[in-house]
Amino acid sequence: MSAGLDLRAALARIGVDAPVRADLAGLRAVHRAWASAVPYENVDIQLGRPLSLEPDALIDKFVARRRGGFCYEQNAALALVLRALGFSVTAVEAAVDREVRGESAWRNHMPLLVDLDGERWLADVGLMDGFLLPVPLRPGVHRQHRFRYEVRRLDGDLWQFRHHPRMAFTSFDLRTAPLDVADFAEACAWRVGSPDSVFVQTLLAGRSGVDTTTVLRSRTVVDAGPGVPNGRTTRVLASEDEFAAILADGFRVPLDGVDVTSLWDKACRQHETRLALRPERG
């Protein structure tokens, strides 16, 4: 555990004030609270601010400043809290949409595995529109409320998680070999700094609910899931005020120290670029 982690403050950050035991009920409670309270967002990347996966930097960002972050940050911070509570937690490498992107996708994501009473659980709060509760790493269909997820064992230590239909991604593959958070520093740095990175190219925010997820890409808001008519709806934000409101109230992103006008202008330019790249319909 990091010497700088105040466990009580970290739990209060996610709205947990009761004692937490290192058992399945405790894991479910912390995972759900984190996924509900901490926003997935890449505002710092959009503003060109440096990111760190070091424990003290994560504690400052997520607990002291009540911010969110993107996948590596989210799961690295969750791992700190779970380990402080006494859970056995392993960081592993994953490849989101490997079916499409191929082998180069490895380490584009860092989920967590938690071992409890002879069973292994997939814990992941870094998926933008992910699951509220941990998922057993066991072949089969796993349901949470009206969401439907599937876990497949592909070969040996190679597994696949398949998302609910029509969500932000289709699947990710993972290897169960244990890694350290530091092993993802290079992959994280590329996604933070490369002009070819989607996280540099696009403002992103996300939140997960009981039967609906909401994702912001630049100016476009997508609601998806079994609680949405036809499974998916899309709308485009019309003004800076609407943009600021959904960041602050919808995604719980603190806007202290954020130049919202510059961020909105950037989101508008990104939106126009995406429109220009769409194939014409004839």
PDB file of C-alpha atoms in Angstrom:
ATOM      1  CA  MET A   1       0.000   0.000   0.000  1.00  0.00           C
ATOM      2  CA  SER A   2       1.217   3.499  -0.763  1.00  0.00           C
ATOM      3  CA  ALA A   3       2.217   5.411   2.354  1.00  0.00           C
ATOM      4  CA  GLY A   4       0.124   8.284   1.033  1.00  0.00           C
ATOM      5  CA  LEU A   5      -3.180   6.392   0.795  1.00  0.00           C
ATOM      6  CA  ASP A   6      -5.766   7.382   3.380  1.00  0.00           C
ATOM      7  CA  LEU A   7      -8.087   4.411   2.994  1.00  0.00           C
ATOM      8  CA  ARG A   8     -10.984   6.070   4.778  1.00  0.00           C
ATOM      9  CA  ALA A   9     -10.724   9.107   2.478  1.00  0.00           C
ATOM     10  CA  ALA A  10     -10.468   6.865  -0.583  1.00  0.00           C
ATOM     11  CA  LEU A  11     -13.635   4.986   0.387  1.00  0.00           C
ATOM     12  CA  ALA A  12     -15.428   8.239   1.216  1.00  0.00           C
ATOM     13  CA  ARG A  13     -14.501   9.462  -2.285  1.00  0.00           C
ATOM     14  CA  ILE A  14     -16.674   6.699  -3.750  1.00  0.00           C
ATOM     15  CA  GLY A  15     -19.422   6.991  -1.165  1.00  0.00           C
ATOM     16  CA  VAL A  16     -18.534   3.937   0.941  1.00  0.00           C
ATOM     17  CA  ASP A  17     -18.689   4.625   4.670  1.00  0.00           C
ATOM     18  CA  ALA A  18     -19.288   1.123   6.069  1.00  0.00           C
ATOM     19  CA  PRO A  19     -16.427  -1.261   6.897  1.00  0.00           C
ATOM     20  CA  VAL A  20     -15.345  -3.319   3.884  1.00  0.00           C
ATOM     21  CA  ARG A  21     -14.209  -6.923   4.228  1.00  0.00           C
ATOM     22  CA  ALA A  22     -11.933  -8.613   1.703  1.00  0.00           C
ATOM     23  CA  ASP A  23     -14.685 -10.918   0.466  1.00  0.00           C
ATOM     24  CA  LEU A  24     -16.990 -11.049  -2.547  1.00  0.00           C
ATOM     25  CA  ALA A  25     -19.545  -8.709  -1.004  1.00  0.00           C
ATOM     26  CA  GLY A  26     -16.792  -6.183  -0.308  1.00  0.00           C
ATOM     27  CA  LEU A  27     -15.382  -6.482  -3.823  1.00  0.00           C
ATOM     28  CA  ARG A  28     -18.811  -5.989  -5.358  1.00  0.00           C
ATOM     29  CA  ALA A  29     -19.535  -2.982  -3.133  1.00  0.00           C
ATOM     30  CA  VAL A  30     -16.244  -1.205  -3.911  1.00  0.00           C
ATOM     31  CA  HIS A  31     -16.364  -1.974  -7.641  1.00  0.00           C
ATOM     32  CA  ARG A  32     -19.931  -0.737  -8.016  1.00  0.00           C
ATOM     33  CA  ALA A  33     -19.285   2.378  -5.942  1.00  0.00           C
ATOM     34  CA  TRP A  34     -16.182   3.239  -7.949  1.00  0.00           C
ATOM     35  CA  ALA A  35     -17.847   2.663 -11.322  1.00  0.00           C
ATOM     36  CA  SER A  36     -20.784   4.834 -10.236  1.00  0.00           C
ATOM     37  CA  ALA A  37     -18.869   7.705  -8.621  1.00  0.00           C
ATOM     38  CA  VAL A  38     -15.580   8.138 -10.502  1.00  0.00           C
ATOM     39  CA  PRO A  39     -15.842   9.480 -14.051  1.00  0.00           C
ATOM     40  CA  TYR A  40     -14.057   7.961 -16.997  1.00  0.00           C
ATOM     41  CA  GLU A  41     -12.551  11.014 -18.723  1.00  0.00           C
ATOM     42  CA  ASN A  42      -9.479  12.192 -20.607  1.00  0.00           C
ATOM     43  CA  VAL A  43      -9.688  15.937 -19.941  1.00  0.00           C
ATOM     44  CA  ASP A  44      -6.040  16.132 -18.818  1.00  0.00           C
ATOM     45  CA  ILE A  45      -4.893  14.491 -22.048  1.00  0.00           C
ATOM     46  CA  GLN A  46      -6.978  16.967 -24.050  1.00  0.00           C
ATOM     47  CA  LEU A  47      -5.378  19.836 -22.142  1.00  0.00           C
ATOM     48  CA  GLY A  48      -1.861  18.488 -22.726  1.00  0.00           C
ATOM     49  CA  ARG A  49      -1.250  17.842 -19.047  1.00  0.00           C
ATOM     50  CA  PRO A  50       1.172  15.093 -17.965  1.00  0.00           C
ATOM     51  CA  LEU A  51      -0.220  11.899 -16.419  1.00  0.00           C
ATOM     52  CA  SER A  52       1.436   9.526 -13.987  1.00  0.00           C
ATOM     53  CA  LEU A  53       0.645   5.986 -12.853  1.00  0.00           C
ATOM     54  CA  GLU A  54       2.674   6.458  -9.676  1.00  0.00           C
ATOM     55  CA  PRO A  55       0.592   5.762  -6.543  1.00  0.00           C
ATOM     56  CA  ASP A  56       0.929   9.217  -4.976  1.00  0.00           C
ATOM     57  CA  ALA A  57      -0.084  10.929  -8.240  1.00  0.00           C
ATOM     58  CA  LEU A  58      -3.129   8.681  -8.544  1.00  0.00           C
ATOM     59  CA  ILE A  59      -4.149   9.316  -4.951  1.00  0.00           C
ATOM     60  CA  ASP A  60      -3.871  13.057  -5.465  1.00  0.00           C
ATOM     61  CA  LYS A  61      -5.906  12.991  -8.674  1.00  0.00           C
ATOM     62  CA  PHE A  62      -8.663  10.542  -7.748  1.00  0.00           C
ATOM     63  CA  VAL A  63      -9.020  11.122  -4.006  1.00  0.00           C
ATOM     64  CA  ALA A  64      -7.794  14.627  -3.178  1.00  0.00           C
ATOM     65  CA  ARG A  65      -8.964  16.359  -6.383  1.00  0.00           C
ATOM     66  CA  ARG A  66     -11.929  14.013  -6.988  1.00  0.00           C
ATOM     67  CA  ARG A  67     -11.098  13.661 -10.652  1.00  0.00           C
ATOM     68  CA  GLY A  68     -11.489  10.705 -12.974  1.00  0.00           C
ATOM     69  CA  GLY A  69      -9.182   9.342 -15.619  1.00  0.00           C
ATOM     70  CA  PHE A  70      -8.784   6.870 -18.429  1.00  0.00           C
ATOM     71  CA  CYS A  71      -8.231   3.118 -18.347  1.00  0.00           C
ATOM     72  CA  TYR A  72      -4.716   2.706 -16.944  1.00  0.00           C
ATOM     73  CA  GLU A  73      -5.256   5.382 -14.308  1.00  0.00           C
ATOM     74  CA  GLN A  74      -8.655   4.060 -13.262  1.00  0.00           C
ATOM     75  CA  ASN A  75      -7.603   0.468 -12.740  1.00  0.00           C
ATOM     76  CA  ALA A  76      -4.240   1.356 -11.203  1.00  0.00           C
ATOM     77  CA  ALA A  77      -6.035   3.513  -8.633  1.00  0.00           C
ATOM     78  CA  LEU A  78      -8.675   0.845  -7.962  1.00  0.00           C
ATOM     79  CA  ALA A  79      -5.890  -1.704  -7.425  1.00  0.00           C
ATOM     80  CA  LEU A  80      -4.351   0.540  -4.742  1.00  0.00           C
ATOM     81  CA  VAL A  81      -7.618   0.642  -2.823  1.00  0.00           C
ATOM     82  CA  LEU A  82      -8.387  -3.071  -3.182  1.00  0.00           C
ATOM     83  CA  ARG A  83      -4.913  -4.075  -2.023  1.00  0.00           C
ATOM     84  CA  ALA A  84      -5.192  -1.733   0.956  1.00  0.00           C
ATOM     85  CA  LEU A  85      -8.406  -3.570   1.863  1.00  0.00           C
ATOM     86  CA  GLY A  86      -6.608  -6.924   1.771  1.00  0.00           C
ATOM     87  CA  PHE A  87      -7.605  -8.229  -1.667  1.00  0.00           C
ATOM     88  CA  SER A  88      -5.248 -10.235  -3.863  1.00  0.00           C
ATOM     89  CA  VAL A  89      -5.091  -8.161  -7.065  1.00  0.00           C
ATOM     90  CA  THR A  90      -3.192  -8.791 -10.304  1.00  0.00           C
ATOM     91  CA  ALA A  91      -2.775  -6.382 -13.211  1.00  0.00           C
ATOM     92  CA  VAL A  92      -2.866  -8.149 -16.589  1.00  0.00           C
ATOM     93  CA  GLU A  93      -2.553  -7.158 -20.223  1.00  0.00           C
ATOM     94  CA  ALA A  94      -5.538  -6.967 -22.533  1.00  0.00           C
ATOM     95  CA  ALA A  95      -6.242  -6.155 -26.164  1.00  0.00           C
ATOM     96  CA  VAL A  96      -9.490  -4.271 -26.821  1.00  0.00           C
ATOM     97  CA  ASP A  97     -11.053  -5.287 -30.167  1.00  0.00           C
ATOM     98  CA  ARG A  98      -8.130  -7.601 -30.968  1.00  0.00           C
ATOM     99  CA  GLU A  99     -10.445  -9.322 -33.464  1.00  0.00           C
ATOM    100  CA  VAL A 100     -10.207  -6.172 -35.601  1.00  0.00           C
ATOM    101  CA  ARG A 101      -6.896  -4.587 -34.562  1.00  0.00           C
ATOM    102  CA  GLY A 102      -4.766  -7.714 -34.421  1.00  0.00           C
ATOM    103  CA  GLU A 103      -1.783  -8.431 -32.207  1.00  0.00           C
ATOM    104  CA  SER A 104      -0.725  -4.780 -32.042  1.00  0.00           C
ATOM    105  CA  ALA A 105      -3.681  -4.224 -29.699  1.00  0.00           C
ATOM    106  CA  TRP A 106      -1.970  -5.931 -26.745  1.00  0.00           C
ATOM    107  CA  ARG A 107      -1.518  -3.650 -23.718  1.00  0.00           C
ATOM    108  CA  ASN A 108      -4.022  -1.103 -25.024  1.00  0.00           C
ATOM    109  CA  HIS A 109      -5.887  -1.940 -21.811  1.00  0.00           C
ATOM    110  CA  MET A 110      -5.021  -3.059 -18.267  1.00  0.00           C
ATOM    111  CA  PRO A 111      -7.794  -4.939 -16.418  1.00  0.00           C
ATOM    112  CA  LEU A 112      -7.465  -6.437 -12.950  1.00  0.00           C
ATOM    113  CA  LEU A 113      -7.934  -9.991 -11.686  1.00  0.00           C
ATOM    114  CA  VAL A 114      -8.979 -10.574  -8.081  1.00  0.00           C
ATOM    115  CA  ASP A 115      -8.613 -14.017  -6.465  1.00  0.00           C
ATOM    116  CA  LEU A 116     -11.220 -14.906  -3.861  1.00  0.00           C
ATOM    117  CA  ASP A 117     -11.892 -18.300  -2.284  1.00  0.00           C
ATOM    118  CA  GLY A 118     -10.547 -20.267  -5.213  1.00  0.00           C
ATOM    119  CA  GLU A 119     -12.334 -18.208  -7.875  1.00  0.00           C
ATOM    120  CA  ARG A 120     -10.981 -15.434 -10.072  1.00  0.00           C
ATOM    121  CA  TRP A 121     -12.904 -12.242 -10.786  1.00  0.00           C
ATOM    122  CA  LEU A 122     -12.453  -9.668 -13.532  1.00  0.00           C
ATOM    123  CA  ALA A 123     -12.461  -6.171 -12.016  1.00  0.00           C
ATOM    124  CA  ASP A 124     -12.390  -3.277 -14.456  1.00  0.00           C
ATOM    125  CA  VAL A 125     -13.515   0.343 -14.056  1.00  0.00           C
ATOM    126  CA  GLY A 126     -11.576   1.619 -17.065  1.00  0.00           C
ATOM    127  CA  LEU A 127     -13.853   0.670 -19.955  1.00  0.00           C
ATOM    128  CA  MET A 128     -15.776   3.950 -20.446  1.00  0.00           C
ATOM    129  CA  ASP A 129     -19.087   2.054 -20.686  1.00  0.00           C
ATOM    130  CA  GLY A 130     -18.146  -1.024 -18.689  1.00  0.00           C
ATOM    131  CA  PHE A 131     -19.817  -3.169 -16.048  1.00  0.00           C
ATOM    132  CA  LEU A 132     -20.855  -2.102 -12.564  1.00  0.00           C
ATOM    133  CA  LEU A 133     -19.961  -5.338 -10.782  1.00  0.00           C
ATOM    134  CA  PRO A 134     -16.953  -7.640 -11.139  1.00  0.00           C
ATOM    135  CA  VAL A 135     -17.443 -10.509 -13.590  1.00  0.00           C
ATOM    136  CA  PRO A 136     -16.323 -14.074 -12.800  1.00  0.00           C
ATOM    137  CA  LEU A 137     -13.493 -15.249 -15.032  1.00  0.00           C
ATOM    138  CA  ARG A 138     -15.479 -18.338 -15.902  1.00  0.00           C
ATOM    139  CA  PRO A 139     -16.780 -19.402 -19.322  1.00  0.00           C
ATOM    140  CA  GLY A 140     -20.412 -18.532 -19.890  1.00  0.00           C
ATOM    141  CA  VAL A 141     -22.943 -15.731 -20.024  1.00  0.00           C
ATOM    142  CA  HIS A 142     -22.987 -13.440 -16.998  1.00  0.00           C
ATOM    143  CA  ARG A 143     -25.928 -11.097 -16.422  1.00  0.00           C
ATOM    144  CA  GLN A 144     -26.000  -7.891 -14.408  1.00  0.00           C
ATOM    145  CA  HIS A 145     -29.494  -6.455 -14.241  1.00  0.00           C
ATOM    146  CA  ARG A 146     -30.468  -6.358 -17.954  1.00  0.00           C
ATOM    147  CA  PHE A 147     -26.924  -6.286 -19.295  1.00  0.00           C
ATOM    148  CA  ARG A 148     -25.547  -9.475 -20.828  1.00  0.00           C
ATOM    149  CA  TYR A 149     -21.802 -10.185 -20.852  1.00  0.00           C
ATOM    150  CA  GLU A 150     -19.951 -13.289 -22.009  1.00  0.00           C
ATOM    151  CA  VAL A 151     -16.602 -14.762 -20.980  1.00  0.00           C
ATOM    152  CA  ARG A 152     -14.820 -17.238 -23.234  1.00  0.00           C
ATOM    153  CA  ARG A 153     -11.674 -19.248 -22.620  1.00  0.00           C
ATOM    154  CA  LEU A 154      -9.748 -19.150 -25.881  1.00  0.00           C
ATOM    155  CA  ASP A 155      -6.627 -21.160 -25.086  1.00  0.00           C
ATOM    156  CA  GLY A 156      -4.574 -21.781 -21.943  1.00  0.00           C
ATOM    157  CA  ASP A 157      -4.220 -18.446 -20.166  1.00  0.00           C
ATOM    158  CA  LEU A 158      -5.952 -16.551 -22.997  1.00  0.00           C
ATOM    159  CA  TRP A 159      -9.496 -15.352 -22.284  1.00  0.00           C
ATOM    160  CA  GLN A 160     -12.035 -13.107 -23.967  1.00  0.00           C
ATOM    161  CA  PHE A 161     -14.635 -10.763 -22.506  1.00  0.00           C
ATOM    162  CA  ARG A 162     -17.536  -9.901 -24.828  1.00  0.00           C
ATOM    163  CA  HIS A 163     -19.538  -6.759 -24.160  1.00  0.00           C
ATOM    164  CA  HIS A 164     -23.290  -6.266 -24.273  1.00  0.00           C
ATOM    165  CA  PRO A 165     -24.405  -5.652 -27.896  1.00  0.00           C
ATOM    166  CA  ARG A 166     -24.066  -2.150 -29.409  1.00  0.00           C
ATOM    167  CA  MET A 167     -21.723  -0.754 -26.794  1.00  0.00           C
ATOM    168  CA  ALA A 168     -18.511   1.273 -27.257  1.00  0.00           C
ATOM    169  CA  PHE A 169     -16.439  -1.821 -28.066  1.00  0.00           C
ATOM    170  CA  THR A 170     -17.170  -5.450 -28.901  1.00  0.00           C
ATOM    171  CA  SER A 171     -14.662  -7.448 -26.877  1.00  0.00           C
ATOM    172  CA  PHE A 172     -11.245  -7.595 -25.316  1.00  0.00           C
ATOM    173  CA  ASP A 173      -8.869 -10.509 -24.963  1.00  0.00           C
ATOM    174  CA  LEU A 174      -6.681 -10.892 -21.889  1.00  0.00           C
ATOM    175  CA  ARG A 175      -3.742 -12.945 -20.696  1.00  0.00           C
ATOM    176  CA  THR A 176      -3.665 -13.968 -17.042  1.00  0.00           C
ATOM    177  CA  ALA A 177       0.123 -13.715 -16.591  1.00  0.00           C
ATOM    178  CA  PRO A 178       0.725 -11.190 -13.769  1.00  0.00           C
ATOM    179  CA  LEU A 179       2.254  -7.814 -14.598  1.00  0.00           C
ATOM    180  CA  ASP A 180       3.068  -4.639 -12.690  1.00  0.00           C
ATOM    181  CA  VAL A 181       1.407  -1.314 -13.382  1.00  0.00           C
ATOM    182  CA  ALA A 182       4.865  -0.047 -14.373  1.00  0.00           C
ATOM    183  CA  ASP A 183       4.821  -2.510 -17.292  1.00  0.00           C
ATOM    184  CA  PHE A 184       2.120  -0.334 -18.882  1.00  0.00           C
ATOM    185  CA  ALA A 185       4.004   2.957 -18.598  1.00  0.00           C
ATOM    186  CA  GLU A 186       5.176   2.923 -22.210  1.00  0.00           C
ATOM    187  CA  ALA A 187       1.738   2.048 -23.593  1.00  0.00           C
ATOM    188  CA  CYS A 188       0.161   4.733 -21.402  1.00  0.00           C
ATOM    189  CA  ALA A 189       2.700   7.355 -22.480  1.00  0.00           C
ATOM    190  CA  TRP A 190       1.989   6.674 -26.171  1.00  0.00           C
ATOM    191  CA  ARG A 191      -1.751   7.079 -25.668  1.00  0.00           C
ATOM    192  CA  VAL A 192      -1.215  10.302 -23.723  1.00  0.00           C
ATOM    193  CA  GLY A 193       1.237  11.908 -26.122  1.00  0.00           C
ATOM    194  CA  SER A 194       0.994  10.531 -29.639  1.00  0.00           C
ATOM    195  CA  PRO A 195      -1.006  12.540 -32.210  1.00  0.00           C
ATOM    196  CA  ASP A 196      -2.182   9.153 -33.547  1.00  0.00           C
ATOM    197  CA  SER A 197      -3.784   8.228 -30.218  1.00  0.00           C
ATOM    198  CA  VAL A 198      -7.578   8.322 -30.060  1.00  0.00           C
ATOM    199  CA  PHE A 199      -7.241   9.806 -26.572  1.00  0.00           C
ATOM    200  CA  VAL A 200      -5.332  12.757 -28.021  1.00  0.00           C
ATOM    201  CA  GLN A 201      -7.630  13.071 -31.028  1.00  0.00           C
ATOM    202  CA  THR A 202     -10.955  12.852 -29.156  1.00  0.00           C
ATOM    203  CA  LEU A 203     -12.429  14.203 -25.936  1.00  0.00           C
ATOM    204  CA  LEU A 204     -13.956  11.229 -24.123  1.00  0.00           C
ATOM    205  CA  ALA A 205     -16.093  10.717 -21.030  1.00  0.00           C
ATOM    206  CA  GLY A 206     -18.260   7.839 -19.881  1.00  0.00           C
ATOM    207  CA  ARG A 207     -20.445   6.537 -17.103  1.00  0.00           C
ATOM    208  CA  SER A 208     -22.220   3.258 -16.411  1.00  0.00           C
ATOM    209  CA  GLY A 209     -25.656   2.760 -14.898  1.00  0.00           C
ATOM    210  CA  VAL A 210     -27.946  -0.115 -14.013  1.00  0.00           C
ATOM    211  CA  ASP A 211     -29.344  -0.539 -17.528  1.00  0.00           C
ATOM    212  CA  THR A 212     -27.886   2.414 -19.472  1.00  0.00           C
ATOM    213  CA  THR A 213     -24.414   3.712 -20.252  1.00  0.00           C
ATOM    214  CA  THR A 214     -23.567   7.199 -21.520  1.00  0.00           C
ATOM    215  CA  VAL A 215     -20.507   8.088 -23.588  1.00  0.00           C
ATOM    216  CA  LEU A 216     -19.358  11.519 -24.754  1.00  0.00           C
ATOM    217  CA  ARG A 217     -17.138  11.783 -27.830  1.00  0.00           C
ATOM    218  CA  SER A 218     -16.268  15.409 -28.533  1.00  0.00           C
ATOM    219  CA  ARG A 219     -19.802  16.889 -28.948  1.00  0.00           C
ATOM    220  CA  THR A 220     -21.695  13.615 -29.444  1.00  0.00           C
ATOM    221  CA  VAL A 221     -23.496  11.886 -26.577  1.00  0.00           C
ATOM    222  CA  VAL A 222     -24.473   8.229 -26.973  1.00  0.00           C
ATOM    223  CA  ASP A 223     -26.818   6.473 -24.557  1.00  0.00           C
ATOM    224  CA  ALA A 224     -26.783   2.698 -24.953  1.00  0.00           C
ATOM    225  CA  GLY A 225     -27.949  -0.453 -23.242  1.00  0.00           C
ATOM    226  CA  PRO A 226     -31.135  -2.393 -22.540  1.00  0.00           C
ATOM    227  CA  GLY A 227     -32.702   0.640 -20.852  1.00  0.00           C
ATOM    228  CA  VAL A 228     -32.533   2.718 -24.049  1.00  0.00           C
ATOM    229  CA  PRO A 229     -35.225   2.534 -26.784  1.00  0.00           C
ATOM    230  CA  ASN A 230     -33.855   0.425 -29.663  1.00  0.00           C
ATOM    231  CA  GLY A 231     -30.692  -0.072 -27.617  1.00  0.00           C
ATOM    232  CA  ARG A 232     -28.974   3.170 -28.606  1.00  0.00           C
ATOM    233  CA  THR A 233     -29.650   6.898 -29.021  1.00  0.00           C
ATOM    234  CA  THR A 234     -27.356   9.708 -30.193  1.00  0.00           C
ATOM    235  CA  ARG A 235     -27.486  13.476 -29.757  1.00  0.00           C
ATOM    236  CA  VAL A 236     -25.115  16.350 -30.508  1.00  0.00           C
ATOM    237  CA  LEU A 237     -24.472  19.033 -27.894  1.00  0.00           C
ATOM    238  CA  ALA A 238     -25.495  22.441 -29.187  1.00  0.00           C
ATOM    239  CA  SER A 239     -23.699  24.920 -26.923  1.00  0.00           C
ATOM    240  CA  GLU A 240     -20.799  25.456 -24.566  1.00  0.00           C
ATOM    241  CA  ASP A 241     -23.209  25.749 -21.634  1.00  0.00           C
ATOM    242  CA  GLU A 242     -24.744  22.362 -22.460  1.00  0.00           C
ATOM    243  CA  PHE A 243     -21.247  20.906 -22.832  1.00  0.00           C
ATOM    244  CA  ALA A 244     -20.105  22.249 -19.443  1.00  0.00           C
ATOM    245  CA  ALA A 245     -23.291  21.031 -17.757  1.00  0.00           C
ATOM    246  CA  ILE A 246     -22.991  17.462 -18.985  1.00  0.00           C
ATOM    247  CA  LEU A 247     -19.321  17.289 -18.005  1.00  0.00           C
ATOM    248  CA  ALA A 248     -19.944  18.638 -14.512  1.00  0.00           C
ATOM    249  CA  ASP A 249     -23.360  17.171 -13.737  1.00  0.00           C
ATOM    250  CA  GLY A 250     -23.711  14.215 -16.088  1.00  0.00           C
ATOM    251  CA  PHE A 251     -20.174  12.846 -15.793  1.00  0.00           C
ATOM    252  CA  ARG A 252     -19.168  14.453 -12.470  1.00  0.00           C
ATOM    253  CA  VAL A 253     -15.969  15.960 -13.889  1.00  0.00           C
ATOM    254  CA  PRO A 254     -14.810  18.846 -11.664  1.00  0.00           C
ATOM    255  CA  LEU A 255     -14.203  21.874 -13.872  1.00  0.00           C
ATOM    256  CA  ASP A 256     -12.033  23.823 -11.425  1.00  0.00           C
ATOM    257  CA  GLY A 257      -8.977  24.975 -13.324  1.00  0.00           C
ATOM    258  CA  VAL A 258     -10.400  23.808 -16.668  1.00  0.00           C
ATOM    259  CA  ASP A 259     -10.662  26.305 -19.535  1.00  0.00           C
ATOM    260  CA  VAL A 260     -14.080  25.105 -20.664  1.00  0.00           C
ATOM    261  CA  THR A 261     -14.193  27.480 -23.642  1.00  0.00           C
ATOM    262  CA  SER A 262     -10.950  26.087 -25.053  1.00  0.00           C
ATOM    263  CA  LEU A 263     -12.097  22.530 -24.371  1.00  0.00           C
ATOM    264  CA  TRP A 264     -15.421  23.201 -26.119  1.00  0.00           C
ATOM    265  CA  ASP A 265     -13.673  24.772 -29.117  1.00  0.00           C
ATOM    266  CA  LYS A 266     -11.453  21.704 -29.360  1.00  0.00           C
ATOM    267  CA  ALA A 267     -14.450  19.373 -29.129  1.00  0.00           C
ATOM    268  CA  CYS A 268     -16.159  21.301 -31.937  1.00  0.00           C
ATOM    269  CA  ARG A 269     -13.098  20.969 -34.187  1.00  0.00           C
ATOM    270  CA  GLN A 270     -12.926  17.252 -33.456  1.00  0.00           C
ATOM    271  CA  HIS A 271     -16.594  16.894 -34.278  1.00  0.00           C
ATOM    272  CA  GLU A 272     -16.169  18.637 -37.614  1.00  0.00           C
ATOM    273  CA  THR A 273     -13.177  16.450 -38.450  1.00  0.00           C
ATOM    274  CA  ARG A 274     -15.187  13.311 -37.764  1.00  0.00           C
ATOM    275  CA  LEU A 275     -18.012  14.550 -39.984  1.00  0.00           C
ATOM    276  CA  ALA A 276     -15.563  15.288 -42.794  1.00  0.00           C
ATOM    277  CA  LEU A 277     -14.137  11.776 -42.604  1.00  0.00           C
ATOM    278  CA  ARG A 278     -17.511  10.065 -42.903  1.00  0.00           C
ATOM    279  CA  PRO A 279     -18.126   8.445 -46.290  1.00  0.00           C
ATOM    280  CA  GLU A 280     -20.768  10.198 -48.350  1.00  0.00           C
ATOM    281  CA  ARG A 281     -24.093   8.459 -48.548  1.00  0.00           C
ATOM    282  CA  GLY A 282     -25.551   8.061 -51.991  1.00  0.00           C
TER     283      GLY A 282
END
